[in-house]
Short mmCIF file of C-alpha atoms and ligand atoms in Angstrom, two decimals:
data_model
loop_
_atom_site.label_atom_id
_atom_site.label_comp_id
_atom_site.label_asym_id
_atom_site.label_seq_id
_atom_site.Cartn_x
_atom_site.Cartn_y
_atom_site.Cartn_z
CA UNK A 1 -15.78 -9.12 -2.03
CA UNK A 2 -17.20 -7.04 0.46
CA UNK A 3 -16.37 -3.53 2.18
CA UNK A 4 -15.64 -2.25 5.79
CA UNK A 5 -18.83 -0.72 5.71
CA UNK A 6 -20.85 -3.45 4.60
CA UNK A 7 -19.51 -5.11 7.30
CA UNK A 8 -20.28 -2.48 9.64
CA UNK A 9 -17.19 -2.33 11.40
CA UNK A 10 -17.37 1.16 12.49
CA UNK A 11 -16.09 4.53 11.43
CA UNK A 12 -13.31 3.85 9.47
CA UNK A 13 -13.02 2.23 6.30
CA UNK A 14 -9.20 1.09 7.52
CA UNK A 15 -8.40 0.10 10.37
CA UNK A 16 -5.67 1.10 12.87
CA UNK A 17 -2.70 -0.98 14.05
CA UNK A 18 0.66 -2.58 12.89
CA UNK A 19 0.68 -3.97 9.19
CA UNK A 20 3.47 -5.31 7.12
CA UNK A 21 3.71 -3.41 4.06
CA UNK A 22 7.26 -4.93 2.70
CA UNK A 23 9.94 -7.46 2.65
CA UNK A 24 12.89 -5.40 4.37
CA UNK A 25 14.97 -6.39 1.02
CA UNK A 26 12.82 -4.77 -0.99
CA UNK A 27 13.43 -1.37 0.40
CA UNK A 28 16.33 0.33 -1.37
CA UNK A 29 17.84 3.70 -1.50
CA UNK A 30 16.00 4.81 -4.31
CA UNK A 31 12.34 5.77 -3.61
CA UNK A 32 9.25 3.29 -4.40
CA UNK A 33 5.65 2.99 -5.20
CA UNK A 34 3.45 1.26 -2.69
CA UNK A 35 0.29 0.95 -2.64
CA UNK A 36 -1.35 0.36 1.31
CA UNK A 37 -4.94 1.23 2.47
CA UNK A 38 -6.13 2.55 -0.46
CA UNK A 39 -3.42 4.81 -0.49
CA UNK A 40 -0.59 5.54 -2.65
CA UNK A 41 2.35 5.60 -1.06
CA UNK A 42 6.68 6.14 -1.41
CA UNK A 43 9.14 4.10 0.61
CA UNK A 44 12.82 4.51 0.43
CA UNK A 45 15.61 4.16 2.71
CA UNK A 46 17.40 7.29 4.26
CA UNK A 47 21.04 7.33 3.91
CA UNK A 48 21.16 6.37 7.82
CA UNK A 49 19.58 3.49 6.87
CA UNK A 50 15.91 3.61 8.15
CA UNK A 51 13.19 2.94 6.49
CA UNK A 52 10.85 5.97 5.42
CA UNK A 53 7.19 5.73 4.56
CA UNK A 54 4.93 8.46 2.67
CA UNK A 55 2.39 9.37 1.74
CA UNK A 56 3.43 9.81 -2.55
CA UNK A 57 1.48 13.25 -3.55
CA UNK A 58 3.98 16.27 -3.16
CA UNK A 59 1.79 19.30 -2.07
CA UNK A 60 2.69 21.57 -4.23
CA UNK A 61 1.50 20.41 -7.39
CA UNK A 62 0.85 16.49 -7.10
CA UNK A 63 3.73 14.75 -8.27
CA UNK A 64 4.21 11.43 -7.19
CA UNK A 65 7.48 11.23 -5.29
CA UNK A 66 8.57 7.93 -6.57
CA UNK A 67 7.82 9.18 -10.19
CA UNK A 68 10.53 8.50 -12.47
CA UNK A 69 12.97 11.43 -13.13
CA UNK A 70 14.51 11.04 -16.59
CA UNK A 71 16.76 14.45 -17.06
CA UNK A 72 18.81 12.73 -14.59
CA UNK A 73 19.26 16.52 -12.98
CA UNK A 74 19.65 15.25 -9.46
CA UNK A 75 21.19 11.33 -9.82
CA UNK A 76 20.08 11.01 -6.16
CA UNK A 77 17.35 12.58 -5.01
CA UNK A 78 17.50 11.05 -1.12
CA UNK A 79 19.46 13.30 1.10
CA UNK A 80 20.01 12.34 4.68
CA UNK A 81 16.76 10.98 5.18
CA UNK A 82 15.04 13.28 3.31
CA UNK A 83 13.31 12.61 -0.40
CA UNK A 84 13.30 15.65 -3.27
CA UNK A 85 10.21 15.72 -5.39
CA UNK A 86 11.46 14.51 -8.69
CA UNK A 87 9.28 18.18 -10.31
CA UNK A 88 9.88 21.18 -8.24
CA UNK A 89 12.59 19.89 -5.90
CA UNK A 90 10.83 20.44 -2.84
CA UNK A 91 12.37 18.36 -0.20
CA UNK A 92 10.91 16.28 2.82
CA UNK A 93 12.23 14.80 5.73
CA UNK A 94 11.21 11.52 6.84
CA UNK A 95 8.46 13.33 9.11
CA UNK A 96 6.91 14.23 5.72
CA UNK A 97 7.44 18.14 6.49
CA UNK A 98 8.80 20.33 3.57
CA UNK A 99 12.53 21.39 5.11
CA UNK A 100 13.76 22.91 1.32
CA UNK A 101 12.83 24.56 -1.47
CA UNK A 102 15.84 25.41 -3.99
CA UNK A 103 13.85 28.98 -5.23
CA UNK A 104 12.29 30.27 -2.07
CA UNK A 105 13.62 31.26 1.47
CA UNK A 106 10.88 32.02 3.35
CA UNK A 107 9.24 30.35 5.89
CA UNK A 108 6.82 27.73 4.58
CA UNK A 109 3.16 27.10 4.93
CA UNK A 110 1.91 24.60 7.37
CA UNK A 111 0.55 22.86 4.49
CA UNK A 112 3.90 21.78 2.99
CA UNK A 113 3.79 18.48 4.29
CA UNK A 114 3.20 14.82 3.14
CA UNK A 115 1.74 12.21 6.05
CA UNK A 116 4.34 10.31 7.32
CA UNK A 117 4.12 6.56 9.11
CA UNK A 118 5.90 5.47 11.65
CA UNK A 119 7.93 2.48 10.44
CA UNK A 120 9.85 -0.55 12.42
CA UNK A 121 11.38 -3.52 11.03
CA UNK A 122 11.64 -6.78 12.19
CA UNK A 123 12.48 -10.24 11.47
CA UNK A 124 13.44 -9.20 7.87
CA UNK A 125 9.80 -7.32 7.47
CA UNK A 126 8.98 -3.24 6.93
CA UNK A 127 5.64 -2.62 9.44
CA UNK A 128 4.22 0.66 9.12
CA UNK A 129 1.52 2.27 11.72
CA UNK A 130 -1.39 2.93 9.96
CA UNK A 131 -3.97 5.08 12.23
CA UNK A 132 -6.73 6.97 10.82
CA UNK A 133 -6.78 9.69 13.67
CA UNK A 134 -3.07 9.71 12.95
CA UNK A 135 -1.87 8.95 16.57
CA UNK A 136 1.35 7.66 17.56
CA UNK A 137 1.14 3.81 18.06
CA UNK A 138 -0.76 2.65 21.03
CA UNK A 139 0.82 -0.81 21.29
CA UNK A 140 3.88 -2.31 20.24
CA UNK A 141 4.82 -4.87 17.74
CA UNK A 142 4.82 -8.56 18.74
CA UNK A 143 8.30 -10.50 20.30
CA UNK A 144 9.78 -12.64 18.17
CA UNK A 145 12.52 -14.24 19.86
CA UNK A 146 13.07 -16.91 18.17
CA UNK A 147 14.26 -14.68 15.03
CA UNK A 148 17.69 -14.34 16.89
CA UNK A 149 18.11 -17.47 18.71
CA UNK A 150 20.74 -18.95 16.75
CA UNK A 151 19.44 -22.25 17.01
CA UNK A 152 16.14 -21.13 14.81
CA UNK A 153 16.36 -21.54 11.05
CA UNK A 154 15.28 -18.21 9.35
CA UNK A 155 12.97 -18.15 6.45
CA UNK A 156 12.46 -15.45 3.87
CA UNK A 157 8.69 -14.44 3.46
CA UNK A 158 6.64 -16.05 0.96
CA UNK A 159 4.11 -12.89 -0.92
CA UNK A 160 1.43 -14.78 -1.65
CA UNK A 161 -0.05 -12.04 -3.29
CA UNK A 162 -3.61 -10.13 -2.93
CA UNK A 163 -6.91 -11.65 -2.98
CA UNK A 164 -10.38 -9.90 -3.11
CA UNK A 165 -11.56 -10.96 0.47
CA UNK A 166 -11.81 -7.93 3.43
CA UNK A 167 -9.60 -9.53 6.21
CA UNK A 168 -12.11 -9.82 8.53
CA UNK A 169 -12.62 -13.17 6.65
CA UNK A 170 -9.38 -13.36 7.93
CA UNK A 171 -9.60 -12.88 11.41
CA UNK A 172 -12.96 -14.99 11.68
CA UNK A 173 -10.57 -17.87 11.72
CA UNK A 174 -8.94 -17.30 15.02
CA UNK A 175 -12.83 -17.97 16.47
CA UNK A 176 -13.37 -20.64 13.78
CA UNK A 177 -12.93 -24.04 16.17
CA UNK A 178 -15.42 -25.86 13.29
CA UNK A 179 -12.88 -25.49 10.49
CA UNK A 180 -10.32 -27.40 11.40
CA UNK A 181 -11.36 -31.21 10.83
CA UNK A 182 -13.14 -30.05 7.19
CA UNK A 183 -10.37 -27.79 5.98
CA UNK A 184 -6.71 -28.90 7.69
CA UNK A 185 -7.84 -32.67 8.69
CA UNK A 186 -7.17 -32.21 12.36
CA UNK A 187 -8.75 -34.40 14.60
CA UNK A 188 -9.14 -31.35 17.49
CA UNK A 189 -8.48 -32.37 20.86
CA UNK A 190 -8.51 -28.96 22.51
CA UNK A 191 -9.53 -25.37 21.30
CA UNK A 192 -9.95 -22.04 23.19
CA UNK A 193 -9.76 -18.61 22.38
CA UNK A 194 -8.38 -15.17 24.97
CA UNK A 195 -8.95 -12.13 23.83
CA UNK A 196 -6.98 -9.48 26.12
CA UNK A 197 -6.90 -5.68 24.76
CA UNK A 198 -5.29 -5.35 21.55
CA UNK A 199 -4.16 -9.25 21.59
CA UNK A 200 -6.29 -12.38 20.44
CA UNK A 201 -5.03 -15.81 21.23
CA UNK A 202 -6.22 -19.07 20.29
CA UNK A 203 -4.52 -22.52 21.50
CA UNK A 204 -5.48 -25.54 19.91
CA UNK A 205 -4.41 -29.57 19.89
CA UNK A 206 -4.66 -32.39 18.06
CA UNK A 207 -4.06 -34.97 15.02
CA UNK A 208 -3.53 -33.05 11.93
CA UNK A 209 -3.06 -34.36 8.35
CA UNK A 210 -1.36 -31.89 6.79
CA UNK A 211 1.23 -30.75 9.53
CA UNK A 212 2.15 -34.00 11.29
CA UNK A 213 3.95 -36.44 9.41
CA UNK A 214 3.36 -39.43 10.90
CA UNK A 215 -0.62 -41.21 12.01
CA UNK A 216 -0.19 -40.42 15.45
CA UNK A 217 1.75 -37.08 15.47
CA UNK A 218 -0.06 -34.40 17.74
CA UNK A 219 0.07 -30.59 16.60
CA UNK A 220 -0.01 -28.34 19.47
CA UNK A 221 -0.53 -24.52 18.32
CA UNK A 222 -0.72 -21.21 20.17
CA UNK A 223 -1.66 -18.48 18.32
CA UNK A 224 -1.62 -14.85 18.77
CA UNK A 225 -3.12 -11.87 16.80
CA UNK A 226 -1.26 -8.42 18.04
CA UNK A 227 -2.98 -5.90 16.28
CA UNK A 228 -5.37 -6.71 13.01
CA UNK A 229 -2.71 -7.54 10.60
CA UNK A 230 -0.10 -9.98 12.58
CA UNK A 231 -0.23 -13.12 13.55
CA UNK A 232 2.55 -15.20 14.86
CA UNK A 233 1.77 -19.18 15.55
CA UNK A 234 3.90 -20.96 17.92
CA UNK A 235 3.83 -24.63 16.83
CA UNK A 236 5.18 -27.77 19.11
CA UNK A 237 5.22 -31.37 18.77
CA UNK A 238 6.92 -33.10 16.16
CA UNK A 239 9.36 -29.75 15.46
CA UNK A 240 9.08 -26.67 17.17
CA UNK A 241 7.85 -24.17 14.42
CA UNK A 242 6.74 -20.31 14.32
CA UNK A 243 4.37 -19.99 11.43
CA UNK A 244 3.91 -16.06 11.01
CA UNK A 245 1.11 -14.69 8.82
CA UNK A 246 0.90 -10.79 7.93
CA UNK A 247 -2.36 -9.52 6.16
CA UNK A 248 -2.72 -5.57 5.43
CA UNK A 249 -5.47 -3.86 3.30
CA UNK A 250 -4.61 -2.52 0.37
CA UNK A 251 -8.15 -1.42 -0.66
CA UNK A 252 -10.93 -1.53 0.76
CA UNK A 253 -12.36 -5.13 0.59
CA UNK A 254 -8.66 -6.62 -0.98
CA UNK A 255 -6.04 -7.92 1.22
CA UNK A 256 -2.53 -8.97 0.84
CA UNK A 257 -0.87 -11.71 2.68
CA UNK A 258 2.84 -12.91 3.06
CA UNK A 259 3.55 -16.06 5.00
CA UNK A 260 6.75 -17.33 6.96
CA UNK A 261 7.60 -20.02 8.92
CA UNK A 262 10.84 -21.19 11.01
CA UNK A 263 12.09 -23.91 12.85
CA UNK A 264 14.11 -24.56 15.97
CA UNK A 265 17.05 -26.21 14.42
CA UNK A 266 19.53 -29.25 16.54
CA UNK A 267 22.69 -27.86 15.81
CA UNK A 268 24.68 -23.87 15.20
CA UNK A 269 25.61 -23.87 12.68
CA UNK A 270 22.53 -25.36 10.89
CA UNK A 271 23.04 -29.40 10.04
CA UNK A 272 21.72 -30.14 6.27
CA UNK A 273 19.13 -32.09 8.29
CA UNK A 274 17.72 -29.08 9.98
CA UNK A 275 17.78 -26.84 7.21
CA UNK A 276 16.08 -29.80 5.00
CA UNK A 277 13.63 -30.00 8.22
CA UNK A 278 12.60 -26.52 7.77
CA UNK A 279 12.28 -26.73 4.04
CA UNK A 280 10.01 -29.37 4.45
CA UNK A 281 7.58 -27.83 7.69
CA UNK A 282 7.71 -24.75 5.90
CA UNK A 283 6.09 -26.34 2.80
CA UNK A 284 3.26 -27.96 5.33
CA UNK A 285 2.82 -24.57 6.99
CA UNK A 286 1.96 -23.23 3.88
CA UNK A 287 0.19 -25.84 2.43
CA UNK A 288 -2.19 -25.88 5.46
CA UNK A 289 -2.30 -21.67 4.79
CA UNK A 290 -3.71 -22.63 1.26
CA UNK A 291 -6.08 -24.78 2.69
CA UNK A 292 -7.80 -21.49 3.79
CA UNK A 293 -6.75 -19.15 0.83
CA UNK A 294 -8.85 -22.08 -1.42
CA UNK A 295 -11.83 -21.01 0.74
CA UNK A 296 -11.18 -17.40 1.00
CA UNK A 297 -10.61 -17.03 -2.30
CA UNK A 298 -14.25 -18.67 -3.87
CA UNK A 299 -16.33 -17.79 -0.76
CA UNK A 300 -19.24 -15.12 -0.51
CA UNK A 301 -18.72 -12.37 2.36
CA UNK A 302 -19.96 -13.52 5.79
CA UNK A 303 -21.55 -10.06 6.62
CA UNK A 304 -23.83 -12.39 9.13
CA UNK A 305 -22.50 -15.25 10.11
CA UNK A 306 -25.58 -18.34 10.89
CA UNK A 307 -24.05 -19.20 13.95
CA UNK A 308 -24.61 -22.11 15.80
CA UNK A 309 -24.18 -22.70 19.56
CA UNK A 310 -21.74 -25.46 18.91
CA UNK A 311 -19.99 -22.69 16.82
CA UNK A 312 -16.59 -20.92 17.96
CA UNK A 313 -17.23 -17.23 19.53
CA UNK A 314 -17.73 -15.04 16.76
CA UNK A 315 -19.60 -12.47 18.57
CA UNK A 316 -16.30 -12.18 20.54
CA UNK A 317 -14.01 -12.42 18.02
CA UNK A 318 -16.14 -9.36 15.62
CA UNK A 319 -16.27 -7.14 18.02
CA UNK A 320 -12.14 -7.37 19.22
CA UNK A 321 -11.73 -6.76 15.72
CA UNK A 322 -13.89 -3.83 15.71
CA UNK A 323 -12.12 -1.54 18.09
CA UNK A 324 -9.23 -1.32 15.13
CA UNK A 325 -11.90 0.15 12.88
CA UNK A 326 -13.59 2.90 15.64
CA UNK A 327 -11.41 5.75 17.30
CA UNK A 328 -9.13 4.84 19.83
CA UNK A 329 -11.38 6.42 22.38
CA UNK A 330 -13.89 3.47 21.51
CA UNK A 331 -11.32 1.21 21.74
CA UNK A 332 -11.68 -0.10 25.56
CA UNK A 333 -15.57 -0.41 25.09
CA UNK A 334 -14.71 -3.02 22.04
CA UNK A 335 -12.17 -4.82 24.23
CA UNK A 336 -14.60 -5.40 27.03
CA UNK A 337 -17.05 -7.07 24.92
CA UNK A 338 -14.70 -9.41 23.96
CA UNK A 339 -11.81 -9.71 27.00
CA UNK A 340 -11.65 -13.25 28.59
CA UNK A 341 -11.19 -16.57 28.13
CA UNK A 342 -13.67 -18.59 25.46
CA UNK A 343 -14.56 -21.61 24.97
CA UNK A 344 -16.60 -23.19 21.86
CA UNK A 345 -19.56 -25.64 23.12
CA UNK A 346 -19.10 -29.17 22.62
CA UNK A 347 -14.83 -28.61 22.50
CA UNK A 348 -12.84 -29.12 25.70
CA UNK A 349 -10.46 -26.33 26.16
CA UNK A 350 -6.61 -26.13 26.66
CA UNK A 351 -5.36 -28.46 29.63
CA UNK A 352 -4.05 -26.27 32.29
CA UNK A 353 -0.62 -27.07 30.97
CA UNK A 354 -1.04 -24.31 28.60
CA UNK A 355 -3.15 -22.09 30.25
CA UNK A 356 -2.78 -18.37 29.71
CA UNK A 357 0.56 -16.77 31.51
S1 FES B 1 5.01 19.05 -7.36
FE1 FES B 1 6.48 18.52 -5.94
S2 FES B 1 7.82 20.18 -5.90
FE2 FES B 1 6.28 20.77 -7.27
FE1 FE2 B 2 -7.43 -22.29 9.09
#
């Protein structure tokens, strides 16, 4: 394991952007723990229904606001969409600023507030905006049509837990055009990588053993970081799958991952065959995924990587991921480093078929 700074990635130690930080089912009306770069944290849902992220210290005298409260003095301690602190009863609204206390009328201090994340959910996921300089979000989530095409066969996410690996080990793989024959058997026909702003693509073709099923079955995949944390894979061929992998930090050097994948279905409503198609790409999508985790999870830090020529663009890839980790003022000199398309020596890229729209 290895830190942000011993990767020199820039100012700070996490970096800005989009992240997952829960299954949407998990989120219930009562307030919970969470713990998201290296911070603790409270989620609950307001009584309107949205989802409400915190951070857990209550400023008066530390309590965690997800700590248990056993005299059972107030049964529900979310009103509207505001939480009470389970020792004083100070109460904050899902902006994180103080808007009660039961023994004091007053006007309050400026310093009667908890930071509060902006929160979205999608495609049955919690995503919180995590920004050091505390901005509003600068981007939006990713599109994911496919979630309500009624055609597509949903999944539910697979938490595949934390492992000790910063996830710029991660992100090298978007770059990584030399991986794919050792680690997923494909026999790569085509590989490129566009970097645009806050967005990093890579399209790639070919034979591959673990997510074709049959010898001469051809694996076309275009994938797309938005942000650090979020990457959906559009996969055609054989079946038309979205494989969507969402990494945040949790501390500094430790990530956690979840995994999903769905399939475009032949028939509304779903035919056993389509659902027992989805079952079965889902299990190759992440059986490929733990072709990487095995890596990940045994490998030293790349703080340098030995690059060869013949080598995917890692210079390009490092620094795109750098402008998450500098202020957002930085962020435009980071994109222009790595903007454009890129190609990996020795690899023919996408035909023009799929070139970028
Ligand atoms: S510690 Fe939260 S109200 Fe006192
Ligand atoms: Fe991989």
């Amino acid at each position: 394991m290895a830190t942000t700074a011993e990767y020199r990635l820039g100012e700070f130690t996490f970096p800005r952007g989009w992240f997952m930080v829960t299954p949407a089912s998990e989120v219930g009306s009562g307030p919970t723990p969470l713990r998201m770069f290296g911070r603790d944290l409270v989620i609950y849902r307001g009584e309107s229904g949205r989802a409400v992220l915190l951070d857990a210290y209550c400023p008066h005298m530390q309590a965690h606001l997800a700590a248990e409260q056993t005299s059972g003095a107030a049964a529900n301690r979310i009103e509207g969409d505001s939480i009470r602190c389970p020792y004083h009863a100070w109460r904050f609204g899902s902006d994180g600023r103080c808007d009660h206390v039961p023994y004091f009328k007053g006007p309050l201090p400026p310093a009667a507030k908890v930071r509060s994340y902006p929160v979205e959910e999608r495609f049955g996921c919690v995503f919180a905006w995590h920004d050091p300089e505390e901005g509003a979000p600068d981007y939006a989530l990713p599109a994911l049509p496919e979630w309500d095409d009624p055609y597509w066969v949903r999944c539910t996410f697979d938490d595949l837990g934390t492992i000790p690996v910063h996830p710029q080990e991660i992100v090298d793989n978007i770059g990584d055009a030399r991986h794919f024959g050792p680690i997923h058997g494909q026999i790569m026909a085509y590989f490129d990588n566009i970097f645009d702003g806050v967005t990093a693509r890579q399209r790639s073709g070919g034979g591959h053993e673990t997510m074709t099923t049959s010898e001469d079955g051809i694996l076309e995949s275009d994938a797309t970081y938005t942000g650090p944390g979020i990457l959906i894979a559009r996969y055609s061929g054989e079946t038309d799958a979205v494989q969507i992998i969402l990494h945040t930090p949790k501390e500094d050097g430790v990530t956690q991952i979840w995994h999903g994948l769905i399939t475009r279905g032949q028939s509304v409503p779903h035919s056993e065959a389509d659902l027992a198609m989805n079952k079965s790409y889902h299990d190759l999508g992440l059986a490929a995924f733990a072709q990487d985790f095995a890596i990940w999870r045994t490998k030293g830090p790349a703080i340098h990587i030995l690059r060869l020529p013949t080598d995917g663009p890692f210079p390009r890839s490092r620094a795109w991921y750098r402008q998450f980790y500098n202020p957002r003022a930085q962020a435009a000199e980071y994109q222009a480093r790595a903007n454009g398309v890129h190609y990996t020596s020795g690899v023919a890229g996408a035909p023009d078929l799929h070139a970028a729209e």
